[in-house]
PDB file of C-alpha atoms in Angstrom:
ATOM      1  CA  MET R   4       5.810   2.977  75.855  1.00 51.00           C
ATOM      2  CA  LYS R   5       6.623   4.912  72.660  1.00 54.00           C
ATOM      3  CA  GLN R   6      10.163   3.536  72.723  1.00 55.00           C
ATOM      4  CA  LEU R   7       8.796   0.006  72.905  1.00 42.00           C
ATOM      5  CA  LEU R   8       6.590   0.625  69.857  1.00 42.00           C
ATOM      6  CA  TRP R   9       9.579   2.002  67.930  1.00 47.00           C
ATOM      7  CA  ILE R  10      11.414  -1.262  68.664  1.00 50.00           C
ATOM      8  CA  ILE R  11       8.508  -3.657  67.995  1.00 50.00           C
ATOM      9  CA  PHE R  12       7.274  -2.006  64.781  1.00 48.00           C
ATOM     10  CA  PRO R  13      10.531  -2.460  62.786  1.00 48.00           C
ATOM     11  CA  VAL R  14      10.882  -6.040  64.052  1.00 44.00           C
ATOM     12  CA  VAL R  15       7.370  -6.864  62.828  1.00 44.00           C
ATOM     13  CA  LEU R  16       8.068  -5.256  59.445  1.00 42.00           C
ATOM     14  CA  LEU R  17      11.323  -7.178  59.073  1.00 44.00           C
ATOM     15  CA  SER R  18       9.665 -10.469  59.930  1.00 48.00           C
ATOM     16  CA  LEU R  19       6.947  -9.863  57.352  1.00 45.00           C
ATOM     17  CA  GLY R  20       9.557  -9.018  54.720  1.00 50.00           C
ATOM     18  CA  CYS R  21      11.335 -12.303  55.364  1.00 51.00           C
ATOM     19  CA  ASN R  22       8.200 -14.342  54.728  1.00 49.00           C
ATOM     20  CA  LYS R  23       8.989 -15.220  51.125  1.00 53.00           C
ATOM     21  CA  ASN R  24       7.225 -17.748  48.980  1.00 55.00           C
ATOM     22  CA  ASP R  25      10.131 -19.805  47.745  1.00 60.00           C
ATOM     23  CA  GLY R  26       7.865 -22.014  45.631  1.00 66.00           C
ATOM     24  CA  PRO R  27       8.180 -21.994  41.861  1.00 78.00           C
ATOM     25  CA  ASP R  28       6.300 -19.377  39.876  1.00 96.00           C
ATOM     26  CA  GLN R  29       3.157 -20.876  38.277  1.00 97.00           C
ATOM     27  CA  ARG R  30       4.033 -19.152  34.980  1.00 96.00           C
ATOM     28  CA  VAL R  31       7.342 -21.021  34.887  1.00 97.00           C
ATOM     29  CA  ILE R  32       5.623 -24.312  35.739  1.00 97.00           C
ATOM     30  CA  ASP R  33       3.030 -23.784  32.994  1.00 98.00           C
ATOM     31  CA  GLN R  34       5.677 -22.884  30.422  1.00 98.00           C
ATOM     32  CA  GLU R  35       7.638 -26.047  31.238  1.00 98.00           C
ATOM     33  CA  LEU R  36       4.492 -28.183  31.027  1.00 98.00           C
ATOM     34  CA  ILE R  37       3.525 -26.697  27.662  1.00 99.00           C
ATOM     35  CA  GLU R  38       7.026 -27.102  26.234  1.00 98.00           C
ATOM     36  CA  GLU R  39       7.187 -30.722  27.467  1.00 98.00           C
ATOM     37  CA  TYR R  40       3.802 -31.426  25.861  1.00 99.00           C
ATOM     38  CA  LEU R  41       4.864 -29.869  22.567  1.00 99.00           C
ATOM     39  CA  ALA R  42       8.119 -31.859  22.515  1.00 98.00           C
ATOM     40  CA  ALA R  43       6.422 -35.153  23.446  1.00 98.00           C
ATOM     41  CA  ASN R  44       3.857 -34.657  20.666  1.00 98.00           C
ATOM     42  CA  GLN R  45       6.388 -33.304  18.150  1.00 98.00           C
ATOM     43  CA  LEU R  46       4.516 -30.030  17.734  1.00 98.00           C
ATOM     44  CA  ALA R  47       6.147 -26.764  16.723  1.00 98.00           C
ATOM     45  CA  ALA R  48       4.331 -23.798  18.254  1.00 98.00           C
ATOM     46  CA  GLU R  49       4.984 -20.074  18.398  1.00 98.00           C
ATOM     47  CA  ARG R  50       5.144 -18.338  21.778  1.00 98.00           C
ATOM     48  CA  HIS R  51       3.182 -15.115  22.195  1.00 98.00           C
ATOM     49  CA  SER R  52       4.616 -12.477  24.556  1.00 97.00           C
ATOM     50  CA  SER R  53       1.744 -13.249  26.960  1.00 97.00           C
ATOM     51  CA  GLY R  54       2.944 -16.839  27.427  1.00 97.00           C
ATOM     52  CA  LEU R  55       0.293 -18.346  25.136  1.00 98.00           C
ATOM     53  CA  TYR R  56       1.646 -20.904  22.657  1.00 99.00           C
ATOM     54  CA  TYR R  57      -0.147 -21.329  19.350  1.00 99.00           C
ATOM     55  CA  ILE R  58      -0.109 -23.188  16.048  1.00 99.00           C
ATOM     56  CA  ILE R  59      -1.938 -21.674  13.090  1.00 98.00           C
ATOM     57  CA  GLU R  60      -3.009 -24.643  10.962  1.00 98.00           C
ATOM     58  CA  GLU R  61      -5.023 -22.571   8.475  1.00 98.00           C
ATOM     59  CA  PRO R  62      -4.855 -18.774   8.703  1.00 95.00           C
ATOM     60  CA  GLY R  63      -8.248 -18.146   7.056  1.00 97.00           C
ATOM     61  CA  SER R  64      -8.977 -15.057   4.987  1.00 97.00           C
ATOM     62  CA  GLY R  65     -10.116 -11.488   5.441  1.00 94.00           C
ATOM     63  CA  GLY R  66      -9.661  -9.452   8.584  1.00 93.00           C
ATOM     64  CA  ASN R  67      -9.066 -10.474  12.167  1.00 97.00           C
ATOM     65  CA  PRO R  68     -11.515 -10.143  15.046  1.00 98.00           C
ATOM     66  CA  ASN R  69     -10.699  -7.979  18.051  1.00 96.00           C
ATOM     67  CA  VAL R  70     -11.548  -8.231  21.733  1.00 94.00           C
ATOM     68  CA  ASN R  71     -14.921  -6.523  21.102  1.00 96.00           C
ATOM     69  CA  SER R  72     -15.919  -8.928  18.323  1.00 98.00           C
ATOM     70  CA  GLU R  73     -18.670 -11.493  18.533  1.00 98.00           C
ATOM     71  CA  VAL R  74     -17.138 -14.739  17.277  1.00 98.00           C
ATOM     72  CA  LEU R  75     -18.679 -17.957  16.016  1.00 98.00           C
ATOM     73  CA  VAL R  76     -16.317 -20.856  16.767  1.00 98.00           C
ATOM     74  CA  ARG R  77     -16.000 -24.616  16.687  1.00 98.00           C
ATOM     75  CA  TYR R  78     -13.633 -25.929  19.307  1.00 98.00           C
ATOM     76  CA  LYS R  79     -12.452 -28.730  21.502  1.00 98.00           C
ATOM     77  CA  GLY R  80     -10.984 -27.874  24.900  1.00 98.00           C
ATOM     78  CA  TYR R  81      -8.904 -30.379  26.819  1.00 98.00           C
ATOM     79  CA  LEU R  82      -6.275 -30.746  29.509  1.00 99.00           C
ATOM     80  CA  LEU R  83      -2.674 -31.844  28.975  1.00 98.00           C
ATOM     81  CA  ASP R  84      -3.664 -35.424  29.861  1.00 98.00           C
ATOM     82  CA  GLY R  85      -6.234 -35.441  27.029  1.00 98.00           C
ATOM     83  CA  THR R  86      -9.325 -35.055  29.233  1.00 98.00           C
ATOM     84  CA  VAL R  87     -11.929 -33.145  27.194  1.00 98.00           C
ATOM     85  CA  PHE R  88     -13.803 -30.581  29.303  1.00 98.00           C
ATOM     86  CA  ASP R  89     -15.812 -28.808  26.575  1.00 97.00           C
ATOM     87  CA  GLN R  90     -16.400 -29.020  22.843  1.00 98.00           C
ATOM     88  CA  THR R  91     -18.783 -28.286  20.037  1.00 97.00           C
ATOM     89  CA  THR R  92     -20.039 -31.253  18.063  1.00 94.00           C
ATOM     90  CA  GLY R  93     -20.162 -31.875  14.351  1.00 90.00           C
ATOM     91  CA  THR R  94     -20.930 -28.728  12.415  1.00 91.00           C
ATOM     92  CA  ASP R  95     -22.344 -26.944  15.475  1.00 95.00           C
ATOM     93  CA  ALA R  96     -20.597 -23.756  16.533  1.00 98.00           C
ATOM     94  CA  ARG R  97     -20.949 -21.433  19.516  1.00 98.00           C
ATOM     95  CA  MET R  98     -21.110 -17.670  19.592  1.00 98.00           C
ATOM     96  CA  PHE R  99     -19.217 -15.600  22.170  1.00 97.00           C
ATOM     97  CA  PHE R 100     -18.191 -12.018  22.691  1.00 98.00           C
ATOM     98  CA  LEU R 101     -14.410 -12.176  23.058  1.00 97.00           C
ATOM     99  CA  PHE R 102     -14.398  -9.755  25.972  1.00 97.00           C
ATOM    100  CA  GLN R 103     -16.465 -12.318  27.935  1.00 97.00           C
ATOM    101  CA  VAL R 104     -14.115 -15.304  27.602  1.00 98.00           C
ATOM    102  CA  ILE R 105     -10.776 -16.279  29.127  1.00 98.00           C
ATOM    103  CA  ARG R 106      -7.769 -14.106  28.367  1.00 98.00           C
ATOM    104  CA  GLY R 107      -6.140 -16.915  26.373  1.00 98.00           C
ATOM    105  CA  TRP R 108      -8.987 -16.783  23.868  1.00 98.00           C
ATOM    106  CA  GLN R 109      -8.885 -12.979  23.772  1.00 98.00           C
ATOM    107  CA  ILE R 110      -5.257 -13.288  22.677  1.00 98.00           C
ATOM    108  CA  GLY R 111      -5.499 -16.412  20.511  1.00 98.00           C
ATOM    109  CA  ILE R 112      -8.706 -16.009  18.509  1.00 98.00           C
ATOM    110  CA  PRO R 113      -7.617 -12.666  16.944  1.00 98.00           C
ATOM    111  CA  LEU R 114      -4.599 -14.500  15.492  1.00 98.00           C
ATOM    112  CA  LEU R 115      -7.082 -16.226  13.158  1.00 98.00           C
ATOM    113  CA  LYS R 116      -9.059 -14.871  10.235  1.00 98.00           C
ATOM    114  CA  LYS R 117     -12.515 -16.075   9.135  1.00 98.00           C
ATOM    115  CA  GLY R 118     -12.270 -19.807   8.385  1.00 97.00           C
ATOM    116  CA  GLY R 119      -8.935 -20.059  10.191  1.00 98.00           C
ATOM    117  CA  LYS R 120      -7.968 -23.010  12.366  1.00 98.00           C
ATOM    118  CA  GLY R 121      -5.452 -23.134  15.167  1.00 98.00           C
ATOM    119  CA  MET R 122      -4.358 -24.745  18.396  1.00 99.00           C
ATOM    120  CA  PHE R 123      -3.871 -22.703  21.544  1.00 99.00           C
ATOM    121  CA  PHE R 124      -1.862 -23.863  24.547  1.00 99.00           C
ATOM    122  CA  ILE R 125      -3.072 -21.595  27.311  1.00 99.00           C
ATOM    123  CA  PRO R 126      -1.167 -21.246  30.583  1.00 99.00           C
ATOM    124  CA  SER R 127      -3.319 -21.260  33.705  1.00 98.00           C
ATOM    125  CA  GLY R 128      -2.788 -17.535  34.286  1.00 98.00           C
ATOM    126  CA  LEU R 129      -4.548 -16.808  30.979  1.00 98.00           C
ATOM    127  CA  ALA R 130      -7.337 -19.275  31.793  1.00 98.00           C
ATOM    128  CA  TYR R 131      -8.833 -19.879  35.245  1.00 98.00           C
ATOM    129  CA  GLY R 132      -5.672 -19.637  37.373  1.00 97.00           C
ATOM    130  CA  PRO R 133      -5.965 -21.126  40.876  1.00 97.00           C
ATOM    131  CA  ALA R 134      -9.765 -21.388  40.616  1.00 97.00           C
ATOM    132  CA  GLU R 135     -11.314 -24.767  39.870  1.00 96.00           C
ATOM    133  CA  ARG R 136     -14.064 -25.144  37.275  1.00 95.00           C
ATOM    134  CA  VAL R 137     -16.195 -28.170  36.468  1.00 93.00           C
ATOM    135  CA  GLY R 138     -13.786 -30.617  34.816  1.00 95.00           C
ATOM    136  CA  ILE R 139     -10.843 -28.220  35.136  1.00 98.00           C
ATOM    137  CA  PRO R 140      -8.522 -28.493  38.159  1.00 98.00           C
ATOM    138  CA  ALA R 141      -6.870 -25.389  39.617  1.00 98.00           C
ATOM    139  CA  ASN R 142      -3.768 -24.105  37.765  1.00 98.00           C
ATOM    140  CA  SER R 143      -4.500 -26.157  34.648  1.00 98.00           C
ATOM    141  CA  VAL R 144      -2.926 -25.526  31.273  1.00 99.00           C
ATOM    142  CA  LEU R 145      -5.687 -25.674  28.657  1.00 99.00           C
ATOM    143  CA  ILE R 146      -5.449 -26.755  25.024  1.00 99.00           C
ATOM    144  CA  PHE R 147      -7.979 -25.639  22.441  1.00 99.00           C
ATOM    145  CA  GLU R 148      -8.346 -26.811  18.861  1.00 98.00           C
ATOM    146  CA  THR R 149     -10.275 -23.923  17.374  1.00 98.00           C
ATOM    147  CA  GLU R 150     -11.906 -22.903  14.101  1.00 98.00           C
ATOM    148  CA  LEU R 151     -13.074 -19.330  13.665  1.00 98.00           C
ATOM    149  CA  VAL R 152     -16.224 -19.830  11.584  1.00 98.00           C
ATOM    150  CA  ASN R 153     -17.204 -16.166  11.464  1.00 98.00           C
ATOM    151  CA  PHE R 154     -17.143 -12.928  13.436  1.00 98.00           C
ATOM    152  CA  GLN R 155     -18.722  -9.504  13.526  1.00 96.00           C
TER     153      GLN R 155
END
């Protein structure tokens, strides 16, 4: 019986090791989608080491917030096809603690100073990943036009 287990156990391990996911990496897919969007819209963006792409339209002035900051922002969030899923209106702004929002914002917002404006192209892994949200399909790249009104 022990000999049989010594034969079956390695076979099971080998079969599990051969079960590879040969599908494309979602990070690679997102990067290609973002780069295609930027090219199609003739936008020149910087790539952060995290995979976030960004355009600083107005840097603002003063210091930068950090992940523990409470930020007051105006923004418009939409998908690559232009579908808006969330936005502030007019002069309204919303307040958030950065540590409570998606990773893409935690990386992008600190690139701005008070009064700064920028666009963030957030790969799905820095947003909601494979989870669906209202108005946001799974594995969606998100785009945010953002103004950092103030922070503390």
